[in-house]
CSV table of C-alpha atoms and ligand atoms in Angstrom, one decimal:
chain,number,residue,atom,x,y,z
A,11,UNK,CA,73.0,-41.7,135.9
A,12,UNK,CA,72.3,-40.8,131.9
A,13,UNK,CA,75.5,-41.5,130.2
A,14,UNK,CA,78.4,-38.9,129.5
A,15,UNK,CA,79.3,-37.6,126.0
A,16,UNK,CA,82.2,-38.8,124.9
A,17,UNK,CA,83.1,-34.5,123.9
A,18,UNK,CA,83.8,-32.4,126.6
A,19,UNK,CA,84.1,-29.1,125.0
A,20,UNK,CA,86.7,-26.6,127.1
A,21,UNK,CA,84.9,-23.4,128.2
A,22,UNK,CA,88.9,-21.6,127.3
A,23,UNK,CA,87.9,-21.2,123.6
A,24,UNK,CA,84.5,-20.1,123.6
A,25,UNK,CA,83.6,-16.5,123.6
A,26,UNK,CA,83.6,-14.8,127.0
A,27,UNK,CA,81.0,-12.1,126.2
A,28,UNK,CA,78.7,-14.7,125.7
A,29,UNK,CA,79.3,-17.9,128.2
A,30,UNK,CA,75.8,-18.5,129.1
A,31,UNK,CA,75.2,-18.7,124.9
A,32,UNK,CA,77.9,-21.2,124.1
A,33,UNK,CA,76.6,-23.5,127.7
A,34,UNK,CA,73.3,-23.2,126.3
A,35,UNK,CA,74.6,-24.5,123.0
A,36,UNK,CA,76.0,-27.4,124.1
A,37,UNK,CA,72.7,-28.2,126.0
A,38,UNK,CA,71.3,-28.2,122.7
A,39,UNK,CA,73.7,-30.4,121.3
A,40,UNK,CA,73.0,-33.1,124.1
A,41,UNK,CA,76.8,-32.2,125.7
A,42,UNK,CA,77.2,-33.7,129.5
A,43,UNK,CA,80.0,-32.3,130.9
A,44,UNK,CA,81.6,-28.9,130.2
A,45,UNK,CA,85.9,-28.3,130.7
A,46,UNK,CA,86.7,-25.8,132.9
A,47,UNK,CA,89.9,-25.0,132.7
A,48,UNK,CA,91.7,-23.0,135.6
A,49,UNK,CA,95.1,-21.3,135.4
A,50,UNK,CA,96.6,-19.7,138.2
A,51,UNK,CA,99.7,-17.6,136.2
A,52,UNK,CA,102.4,-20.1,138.0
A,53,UNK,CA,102.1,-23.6,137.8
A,54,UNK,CA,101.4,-22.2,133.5
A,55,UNK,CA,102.0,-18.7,132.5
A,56,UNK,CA,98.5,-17.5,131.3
A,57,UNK,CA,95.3,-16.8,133.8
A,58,UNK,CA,92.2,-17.9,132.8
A,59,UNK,CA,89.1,-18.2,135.4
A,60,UNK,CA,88.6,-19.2,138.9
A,61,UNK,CA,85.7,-19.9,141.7
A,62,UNK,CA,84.0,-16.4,140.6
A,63,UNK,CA,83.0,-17.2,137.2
A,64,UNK,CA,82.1,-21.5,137.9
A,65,UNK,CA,79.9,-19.8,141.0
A,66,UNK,CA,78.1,-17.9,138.8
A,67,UNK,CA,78.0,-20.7,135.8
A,68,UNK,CA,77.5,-23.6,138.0
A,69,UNK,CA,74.4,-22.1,139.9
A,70,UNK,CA,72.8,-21.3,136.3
A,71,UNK,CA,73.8,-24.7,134.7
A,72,UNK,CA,74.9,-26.8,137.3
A,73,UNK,CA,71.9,-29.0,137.4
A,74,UNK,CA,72.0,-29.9,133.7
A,75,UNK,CA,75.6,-29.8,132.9
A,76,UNK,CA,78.7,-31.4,134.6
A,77,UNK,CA,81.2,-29.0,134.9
A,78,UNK,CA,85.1,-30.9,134.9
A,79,UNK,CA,87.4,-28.2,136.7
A,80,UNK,CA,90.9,-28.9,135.7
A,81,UNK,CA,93.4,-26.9,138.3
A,82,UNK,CA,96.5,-26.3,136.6
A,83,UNK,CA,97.5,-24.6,139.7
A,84,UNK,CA,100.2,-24.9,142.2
A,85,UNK,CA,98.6,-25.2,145.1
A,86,UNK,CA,95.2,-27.4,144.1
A,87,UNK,CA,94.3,-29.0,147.5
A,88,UNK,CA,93.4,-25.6,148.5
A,89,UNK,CA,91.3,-24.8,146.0
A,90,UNK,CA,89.5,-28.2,145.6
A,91,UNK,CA,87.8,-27.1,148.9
A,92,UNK,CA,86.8,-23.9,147.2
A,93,UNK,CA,85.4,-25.4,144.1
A,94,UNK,CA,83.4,-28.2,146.5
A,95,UNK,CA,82.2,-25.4,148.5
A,96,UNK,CA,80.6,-24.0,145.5
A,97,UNK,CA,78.9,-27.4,144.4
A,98,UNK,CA,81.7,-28.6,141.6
A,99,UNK,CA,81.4,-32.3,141.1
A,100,UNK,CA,84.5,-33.1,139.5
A,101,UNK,CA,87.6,-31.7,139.4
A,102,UNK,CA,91.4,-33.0,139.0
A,103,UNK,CA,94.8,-31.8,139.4
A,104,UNK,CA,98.1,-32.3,138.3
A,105,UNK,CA,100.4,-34.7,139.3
A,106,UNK,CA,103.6,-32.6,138.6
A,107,UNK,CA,101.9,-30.1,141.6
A,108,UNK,CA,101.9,-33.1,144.4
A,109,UNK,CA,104.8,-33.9,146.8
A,110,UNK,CA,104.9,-37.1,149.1
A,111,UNK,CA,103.2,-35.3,152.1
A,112,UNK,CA,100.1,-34.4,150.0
A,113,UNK,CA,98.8,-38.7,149.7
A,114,UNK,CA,97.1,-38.8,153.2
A,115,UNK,CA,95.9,-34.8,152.0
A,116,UNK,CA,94.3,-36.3,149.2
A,117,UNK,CA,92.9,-39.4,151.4
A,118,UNK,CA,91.4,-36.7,153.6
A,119,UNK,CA,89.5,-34.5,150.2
A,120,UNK,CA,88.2,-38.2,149.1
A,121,UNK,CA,87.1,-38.5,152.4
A,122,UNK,CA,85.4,-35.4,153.1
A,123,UNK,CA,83.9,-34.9,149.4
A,124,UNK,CA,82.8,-38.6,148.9
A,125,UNK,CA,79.9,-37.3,145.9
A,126,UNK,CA,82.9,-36.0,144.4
A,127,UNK,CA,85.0,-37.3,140.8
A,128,UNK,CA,88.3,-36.8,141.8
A,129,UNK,CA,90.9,-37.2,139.1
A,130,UNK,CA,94.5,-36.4,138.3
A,131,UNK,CA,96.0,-34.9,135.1
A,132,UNK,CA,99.7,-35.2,134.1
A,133,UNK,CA,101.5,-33.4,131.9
A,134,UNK,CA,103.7,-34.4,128.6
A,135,UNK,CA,107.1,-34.9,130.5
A,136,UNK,CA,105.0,-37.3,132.9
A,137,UNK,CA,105.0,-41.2,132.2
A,138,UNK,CA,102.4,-43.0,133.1
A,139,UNK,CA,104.4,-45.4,135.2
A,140,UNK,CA,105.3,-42.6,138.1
A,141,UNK,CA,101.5,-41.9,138.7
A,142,UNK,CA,101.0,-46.1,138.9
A,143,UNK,CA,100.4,-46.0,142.8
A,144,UNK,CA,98.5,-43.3,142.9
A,145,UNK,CA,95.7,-44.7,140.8
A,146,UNK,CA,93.7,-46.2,143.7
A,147,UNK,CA,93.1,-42.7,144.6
A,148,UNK,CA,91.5,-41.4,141.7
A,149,UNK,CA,88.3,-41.3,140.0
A,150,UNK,CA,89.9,-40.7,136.5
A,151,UNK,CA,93.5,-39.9,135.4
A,152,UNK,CA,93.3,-36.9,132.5
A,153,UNK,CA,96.1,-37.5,129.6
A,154,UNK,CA,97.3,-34.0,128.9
A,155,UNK,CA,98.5,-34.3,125.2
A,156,UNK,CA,100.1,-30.9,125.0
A,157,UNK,CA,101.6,-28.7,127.8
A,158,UNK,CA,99.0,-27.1,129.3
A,159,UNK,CA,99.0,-24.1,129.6
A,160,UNK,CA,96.7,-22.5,126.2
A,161,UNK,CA,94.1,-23.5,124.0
A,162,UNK,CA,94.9,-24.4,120.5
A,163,UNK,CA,98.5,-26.3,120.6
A,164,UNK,CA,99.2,-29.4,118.2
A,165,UNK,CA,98.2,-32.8,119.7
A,166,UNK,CA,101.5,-34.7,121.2
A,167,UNK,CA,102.4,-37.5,119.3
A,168,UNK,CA,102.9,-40.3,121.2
A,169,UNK,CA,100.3,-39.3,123.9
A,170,UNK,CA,97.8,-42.1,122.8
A,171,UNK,CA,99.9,-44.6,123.9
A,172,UNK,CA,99.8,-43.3,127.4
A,173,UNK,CA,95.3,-44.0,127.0
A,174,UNK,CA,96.5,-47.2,125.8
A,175,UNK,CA,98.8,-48.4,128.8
A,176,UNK,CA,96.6,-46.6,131.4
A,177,UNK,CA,94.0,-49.0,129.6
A,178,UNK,CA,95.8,-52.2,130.0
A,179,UNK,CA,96.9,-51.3,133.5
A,180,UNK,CA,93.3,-50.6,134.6
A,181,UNK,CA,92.4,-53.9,132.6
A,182,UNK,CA,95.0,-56.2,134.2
A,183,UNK,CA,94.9,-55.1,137.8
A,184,UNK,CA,91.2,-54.5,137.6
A,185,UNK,CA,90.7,-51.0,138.5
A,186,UNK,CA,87.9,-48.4,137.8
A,187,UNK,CA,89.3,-45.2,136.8
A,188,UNK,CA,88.1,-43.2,133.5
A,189,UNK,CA,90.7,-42.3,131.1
A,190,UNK,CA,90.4,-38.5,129.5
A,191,UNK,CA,92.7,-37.0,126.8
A,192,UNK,CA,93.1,-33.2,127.1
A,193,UNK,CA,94.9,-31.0,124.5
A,194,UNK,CA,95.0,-30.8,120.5
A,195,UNK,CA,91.9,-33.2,120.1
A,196,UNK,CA,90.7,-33.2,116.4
A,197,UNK,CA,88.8,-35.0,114.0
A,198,UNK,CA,92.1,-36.8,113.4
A,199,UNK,CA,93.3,-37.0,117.0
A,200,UNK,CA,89.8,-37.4,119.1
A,201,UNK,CA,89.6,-40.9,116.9
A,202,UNK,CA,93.0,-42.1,117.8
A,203,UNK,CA,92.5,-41.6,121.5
A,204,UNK,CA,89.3,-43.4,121.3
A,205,UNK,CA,90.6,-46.6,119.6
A,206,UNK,CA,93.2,-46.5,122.2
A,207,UNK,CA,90.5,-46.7,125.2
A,208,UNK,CA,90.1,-43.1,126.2
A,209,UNK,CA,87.0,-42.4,127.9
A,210,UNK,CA,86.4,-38.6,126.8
A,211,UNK,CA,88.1,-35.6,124.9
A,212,UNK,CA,88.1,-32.6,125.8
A,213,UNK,CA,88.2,-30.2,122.9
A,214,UNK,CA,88.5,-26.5,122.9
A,215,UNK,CA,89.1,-25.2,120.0
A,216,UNK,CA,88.2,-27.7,117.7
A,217,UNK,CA,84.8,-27.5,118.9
A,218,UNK,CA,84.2,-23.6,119.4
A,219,UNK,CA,86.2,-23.0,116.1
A,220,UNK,CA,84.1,-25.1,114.4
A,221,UNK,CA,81.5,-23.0,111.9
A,222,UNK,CA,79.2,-26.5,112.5
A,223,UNK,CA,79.6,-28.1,116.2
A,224,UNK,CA,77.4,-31.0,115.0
A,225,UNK,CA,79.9,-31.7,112.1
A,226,UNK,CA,82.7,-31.3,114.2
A,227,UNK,CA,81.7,-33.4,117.1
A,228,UNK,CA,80.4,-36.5,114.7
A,229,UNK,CA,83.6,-36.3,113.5
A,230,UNK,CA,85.2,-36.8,116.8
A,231,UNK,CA,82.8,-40.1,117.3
A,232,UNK,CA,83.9,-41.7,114.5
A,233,UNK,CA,86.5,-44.3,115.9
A,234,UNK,CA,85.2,-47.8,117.3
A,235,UNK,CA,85.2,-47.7,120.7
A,236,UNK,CA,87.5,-50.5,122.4
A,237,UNK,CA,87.8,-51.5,126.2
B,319,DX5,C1,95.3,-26.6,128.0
B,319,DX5,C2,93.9,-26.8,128.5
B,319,DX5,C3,93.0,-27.4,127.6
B,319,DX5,C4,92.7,-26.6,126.4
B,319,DX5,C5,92.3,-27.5,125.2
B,319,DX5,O1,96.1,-26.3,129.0
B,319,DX5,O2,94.0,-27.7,129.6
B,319,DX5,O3,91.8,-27.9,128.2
B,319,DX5,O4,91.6,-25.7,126.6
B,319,DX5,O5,92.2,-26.7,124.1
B,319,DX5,P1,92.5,-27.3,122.6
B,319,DX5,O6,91.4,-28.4,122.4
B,319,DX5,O7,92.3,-26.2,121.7
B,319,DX5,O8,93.9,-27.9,122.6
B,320,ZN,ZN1,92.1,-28.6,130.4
Protein backbone atom coordinates (compact mmCIF):
# COMPACT_ATOMS: atom_id res chain seq x y z
CA UNK A 1 0.00 0.00 0.00
CA UNK A 2 1.34 3.73 -1.10
CA UNK A 3 2.21 5.44 2.01
CA UNK A 4 -0.15 7.74 4.13
CA UNK A 5 0.26 11.56 4.52
CA UNK A 6 1.28 12.50 7.53
CA UNK A 7 -1.96 15.50 7.23
CA UNK A 8 -5.28 14.28 7.59
CA UNK A 9 -7.35 17.27 6.89
CA UNK A 10 -10.97 17.05 8.91
CA UNK A 11 -13.87 17.34 6.43
CA UNK A 12 -15.79 19.64 9.79
CA UNK A 13 -14.02 22.87 8.53
CA UNK A 14 -14.32 22.82 4.91
CA UNK A 15 -17.14 24.35 3.17
CA UNK A 16 -20.25 22.22 2.96
CA UNK A 17 -21.67 23.74 -0.30
CA UNK A 18 -18.73 22.51 -1.94
CA UNK A 19 -17.45 18.96 -0.35
CA UNK A 20 -16.75 17.31 -3.54
CA UNK A 21 -14.29 20.74 -4.32
CA UNK A 22 -12.34 20.65 -1.15
CA UNK A 23 -11.94 16.27 -1.58
CA UNK A 24 -10.84 17.02 -4.95
CA UNK A 25 -8.39 19.52 -3.52
CA UNK A 26 -6.74 17.41 -1.43
CA UNK A 27 -6.34 14.80 -4.26
CA UNK A 28 -4.48 17.51 -5.78
CA UNK A 29 -2.36 18.06 -3.03
CA UNK A 30 -1.34 14.29 -2.81
CA UNK A 31 -3.64 13.91 0.65
CA UNK A 32 -4.36 9.97 1.62
CA UNK A 33 -6.71 9.96 4.10
CA UNK A 34 -9.60 12.39 4.77
CA UNK A 35 -11.20 12.98 8.80
CA UNK A 36 -14.52 12.45 8.99
CA UNK A 37 -15.72 13.48 11.90
CA UNK A 38 -19.21 12.24 13.30
CA UNK A 39 -21.25 13.89 16.15
CA UNK A 40 -24.27 12.46 17.27
CA UNK A 41 -25.59 15.72 19.72
CA UNK A 42 -24.89 13.44 22.98
CA UNK A 43 -21.81 11.86 23.63
CA UNK A 44 -20.67 16.15 22.31
CA UNK A 45 -23.34 18.82 22.00
CA UNK A 46 -23.04 19.80 18.19
CA UNK A 47 -24.27 17.44 15.05
CA UNK A 48 -22.28 17.18 12.33
CA UNK A 49 -22.71 14.25 9.50
CA UNK A 50 -23.52 10.68 9.48
CA UNK A 51 -23.72 7.45 7.06
CA UNK A 52 -25.85 9.73 4.43
CA UNK A 53 -23.26 12.09 3.48
CA UNK A 54 -19.76 9.32 3.81
CA UNK A 55 -22.36 7.14 1.36
CA UNK A 56 -22.47 9.60 -1.00
CA UNK A 57 -18.65 10.87 -0.52
CA UNK A 58 -17.14 7.44 -0.12
CA UNK A 59 -18.80 5.96 -3.40
CA UNK A 60 -17.37 9.23 -5.34
CA UNK A 61 -13.90 9.23 -3.59
CA UNK A 62 -13.60 6.12 -1.85
CA UNK A 63 -11.19 4.51 -4.18
CA UNK A 64 -8.62 7.31 -4.13
CA UNK A 65 -9.04 8.62 -0.65
CA UNK A 66 -9.18 6.93 2.80
CA UNK A 67 -11.81 8.23 4.68
CA UNK A 68 -10.92 8.04 8.85
CA UNK A 69 -14.54 8.08 10.50
CA UNK A 70 -14.18 9.27 14.03
CA UNK A 71 -17.61 8.38 16.06
CA UNK A 72 -17.83 10.74 18.78
CA UNK A 73 -21.07 9.02 19.55
CA UNK A 74 -22.57 7.17 22.37
CA UNK A 75 -23.49 4.22 20.98
CA UNK A 76 -20.38 3.50 18.29
CA UNK A 77 -20.61 -0.39 18.00
CA UNK A 78 -23.79 0.15 16.26
CA UNK A 79 -22.81 2.34 13.94
CA UNK A 80 -19.40 0.87 13.06
CA UNK A 81 -21.64 -1.83 11.33
CA UNK A 82 -23.30 0.99 9.43
CA UNK A 83 -20.21 2.69 8.27
CA UNK A 84 -18.70 -1.03 7.22
CA UNK A 85 -21.81 -1.66 5.41
CA UNK A 86 -21.18 1.30 3.32
CA UNK A 87 -17.46 0.41 2.56
CA UNK A 88 -15.51 2.74 5.43
CA UNK A 89 -12.09 1.40 5.99
CA UNK A 90 -11.19 2.93 9.12
CA UNK A 91 -12.95 4.21 11.70
CA UNK A 92 -12.40 4.59 15.70
CA UNK A 93 -14.31 5.38 18.74
CA UNK A 94 -13.97 6.66 21.95
CA UNK A 95 -12.88 5.05 24.87
CA UNK A 96 -14.91 7.27 27.41
CA UNK A 97 -18.21 5.57 25.24
CA UNK A 98 -17.09 1.65 26.14
CA UNK A 99 -18.11 -0.29 29.31
CA UNK A 100 -16.61 -3.76 30.33
CA UNK A 101 -19.33 -5.74 28.41
CA UNK A 102 -18.41 -4.10 25.07
CA UNK A 103 -14.41 -6.05 24.92
CA UNK A 104 -15.74 -9.44 23.48
CA UNK A 105 -18.29 -6.66 21.27
CA UNK A 106 -15.26 -5.27 19.97
CA UNK A 107 -13.48 -8.92 19.48
CA UNK A 108 -16.63 -9.78 17.41
CA UNK A 109 -16.36 -6.12 14.89
CA UNK A 110 -12.47 -7.17 14.55
CA UNK A 111 -13.61 -10.32 13.70
CA UNK A 112 -16.25 -9.77 11.32
CA UNK A 113 -14.55 -6.60 9.57
CA UNK A 114 -11.00 -8.06 9.42
CA UNK A 115 -9.96 -5.39 6.11
CA UNK A 116 -10.97 -2.94 8.55
CA UNK A 117 -8.46 -0.14 10.71
CA UNK A 118 -10.01 -0.11 13.86
CA UNK A 119 -8.86 2.40 16.32
CA UNK A 120 -9.82 4.12 19.54
CA UNK A 121 -9.76 7.84 20.43
CA UNK A 122 -9.69 9.21 24.07
CA UNK A 123 -10.48 12.25 25.23
CA UNK A 124 -8.47 15.03 27.34
CA UNK A 125 -9.66 13.79 30.93
CA UNK A 126 -8.42 10.21 29.65
CA UNK A 127 -4.73 8.95 30.59
CA UNK A 128 -3.14 6.92 28.59
CA UNK A 129 -2.56 4.31 31.25
CA UNK A 130 -6.57 3.30 31.54
CA UNK A 131 -6.75 2.37 27.72
CA UNK A 132 -3.11 0.18 28.31
CA UNK A 133 -5.04 -3.28 27.94
CA UNK A 134 -7.02 -2.39 25.41
CA UNK A 135 -4.26 -1.76 22.95
CA UNK A 136 -4.06 -5.29 21.54
CA UNK A 137 -7.37 -4.59 20.11
CA UNK A 138 -6.67 -1.74 18.11
CA UNK A 139 -5.33 -0.71 14.84
CA UNK A 140 -4.36 2.79 16.09
CA UNK A 141 -5.19 4.85 19.28
CA UNK A 142 -6.26 8.74 18.14
CA UNK A 143 -4.84 11.40 20.92
CA UNK A 144 -7.62 13.86 21.10
CA UNK A 145 -5.86 17.14 22.14
CA UNK A 146 -8.91 19.18 22.77
CA UNK A 147 -12.47 18.10 23.87
CA UNK A 148 -14.07 17.11 21.06
CA UNK A 149 -16.76 18.24 20.28
CA UNK A 150 -15.88 21.52 17.49
CA UNK A 151 -13.44 22.53 15.12
CA UNK A 152 -11.15 25.27 15.86
CA UNK A 153 -10.24 24.86 19.85
CA UNK A 154 -6.52 25.61 21.17
CA UNK A 155 -4.31 22.58 21.17
CA UNK A 156 -4.08 20.96 24.96
CA UNK A 157 -0.89 21.42 26.46
CA UNK A 158 0.41 18.51 27.71
CA UNK A 159 -1.24 16.25 25.06
CA UNK A 160 2.09 15.38 23.29
CA UNK A 161 3.28 13.69 26.03
CA UNK A 162 0.47 11.22 25.77
CA UNK A 163 2.09 10.47 21.65
CA UNK A 164 5.21 10.20 23.58
CA UNK A 165 4.21 7.46 26.23
CA UNK A 166 1.83 5.60 23.83
CA UNK A 167 5.27 5.66 21.77
CA UNK A 168 7.42 4.06 24.39
CA UNK A 169 4.69 1.66 25.36
CA UNK A 170 4.27 0.42 21.81
CA UNK A 171 8.23 0.41 21.64
CA UNK A 172 8.90 -1.60 24.86
CA UNK A 173 6.18 -4.22 24.66
CA UNK A 174 6.50 -4.36 20.87
CA UNK A 175 3.11 -3.61 19.55
CA UNK A 176 1.90 -2.25 16.18
CA UNK A 177 -0.55 0.39 16.65
CA UNK A 178 -0.39 3.93 14.79
CA UNK A 179 -0.51 6.90 16.95
CA UNK A 180 -2.84 10.00 15.63
CA UNK A 181 -3.19 13.43 17.37
CA UNK A 182 -6.60 15.07 16.80
CA UNK A 183 -7.54 18.68 17.83
CA UNK A 184 -5.75 22.21 17.63
CA UNK A 185 -2.96 20.90 15.21
CA UNK A 186 -0.86 23.94 13.83
CA UNK A 187 2.28 24.85 12.37
CA UNK A 188 3.47 25.01 15.95
CA UNK A 189 1.58 22.07 17.32
CA UNK A 190 1.56 19.42 14.26
CA UNK A 191 5.61 19.62 14.79
CA UNK A 192 5.57 18.85 18.38
CA UNK A 193 3.36 15.82 18.05
CA UNK A 194 5.61 14.62 15.31
CA UNK A 195 8.91 14.80 17.39
CA UNK A 196 7.02 13.06 19.95
CA UNK A 197 6.25 9.94 17.56
CA UNK A 198 2.79 10.68 16.33
CA UNK A 199 1.93 8.94 13.24
CA UNK A 200 -0.62 11.57 11.68
CA UNK A 201 -2.51 14.94 12.41
CA UNK A 202 -5.50 15.66 11.76
CA UNK A 203 -6.14 19.29 11.07
CA UNK A 204 -9.33 21.08 10.36
CA UNK A 205 -9.06 24.34 10.52
CA UNK A 206 -5.68 24.95 10.12
CA UNK A 207 -5.76 23.46 6.85
CA UNK A 208 -9.22 24.70 5.29
CA UNK A 209 -8.46 28.23 6.91
CA UNK A 210 -5.41 28.29 5.28
CA UNK A 211 -5.41 30.99 2.10
CA UNK A 212 -2.36 28.44 0.88
CA UNK A 213 -2.90 24.51 1.83
CA UNK A 214 0.60 23.83 0.40
CA UNK A 215 2.11 26.49 2.79
CA UNK A 216 0.24 25.34 5.54
CA UNK A 217 0.75 21.67 5.26
CA UNK A 218 4.80 22.09 4.65
CA UNK A 219 4.58 23.71 7.61
CA UNK A 220 3.09 20.92 9.46
CA UNK A 221 6.05 18.57 8.04
CA UNK A 222 8.62 20.41 9.31
CA UNK A 223 9.60 18.41 12.55
CA UNK A 224 12.07 15.26 12.31
CA UNK A 225 10.34 12.42 12.48
CA UNK A 226 11.39 10.01 15.44
CA UNK A 227 10.26 6.33 16.26
C1 LIG B 1 -13.05 17.81 17.24
C2 LIG B 1 -12.90 16.98 15.99
C3 LIG B 1 -11.71 17.37 15.20
C4 LIG B 1 -11.78 18.75 14.62
C5 LIG B 1 -10.40 19.27 14.45
O1 LIG B 1 -14.02 17.27 18.04
O2 LIG B 1 -12.73 15.62 16.35
O3 LIG B 1 -11.42 16.42 14.20
O4 LIG B 1 -12.44 18.77 13.39
O5 LIG B 1 -10.44 20.62 14.11
P1 LIG B 1 -9.24 21.60 14.44
O6 LIG B 1 -8.04 21.07 13.69
O7 LIG B 1 -9.71 22.91 13.94
O8 LIG B 1 -9.01 21.57 15.92
ZN1 LIG C 1 -11.97 14.21 14.85
Amino acid sequence: MEKETLVRPSLLSADFNHLGDAIEEALSLGITNIHYDVMDGTFVDAISFGEPVFKRVNLIYGNQITFDVHLMTVNPLKQVNQFAALGCKEICFHFETLTLGDIPKIKEVRDRYPNIKIGLAFSPETEVDELKNLFNFFDFILVMSVIPGKAGQKFITGSEKKIAQLNEYRKTFGLDFKIGVDGGINDVTGPLCVENGVDWLVAGSYYFNATNKKVALNSLHKAKVIK
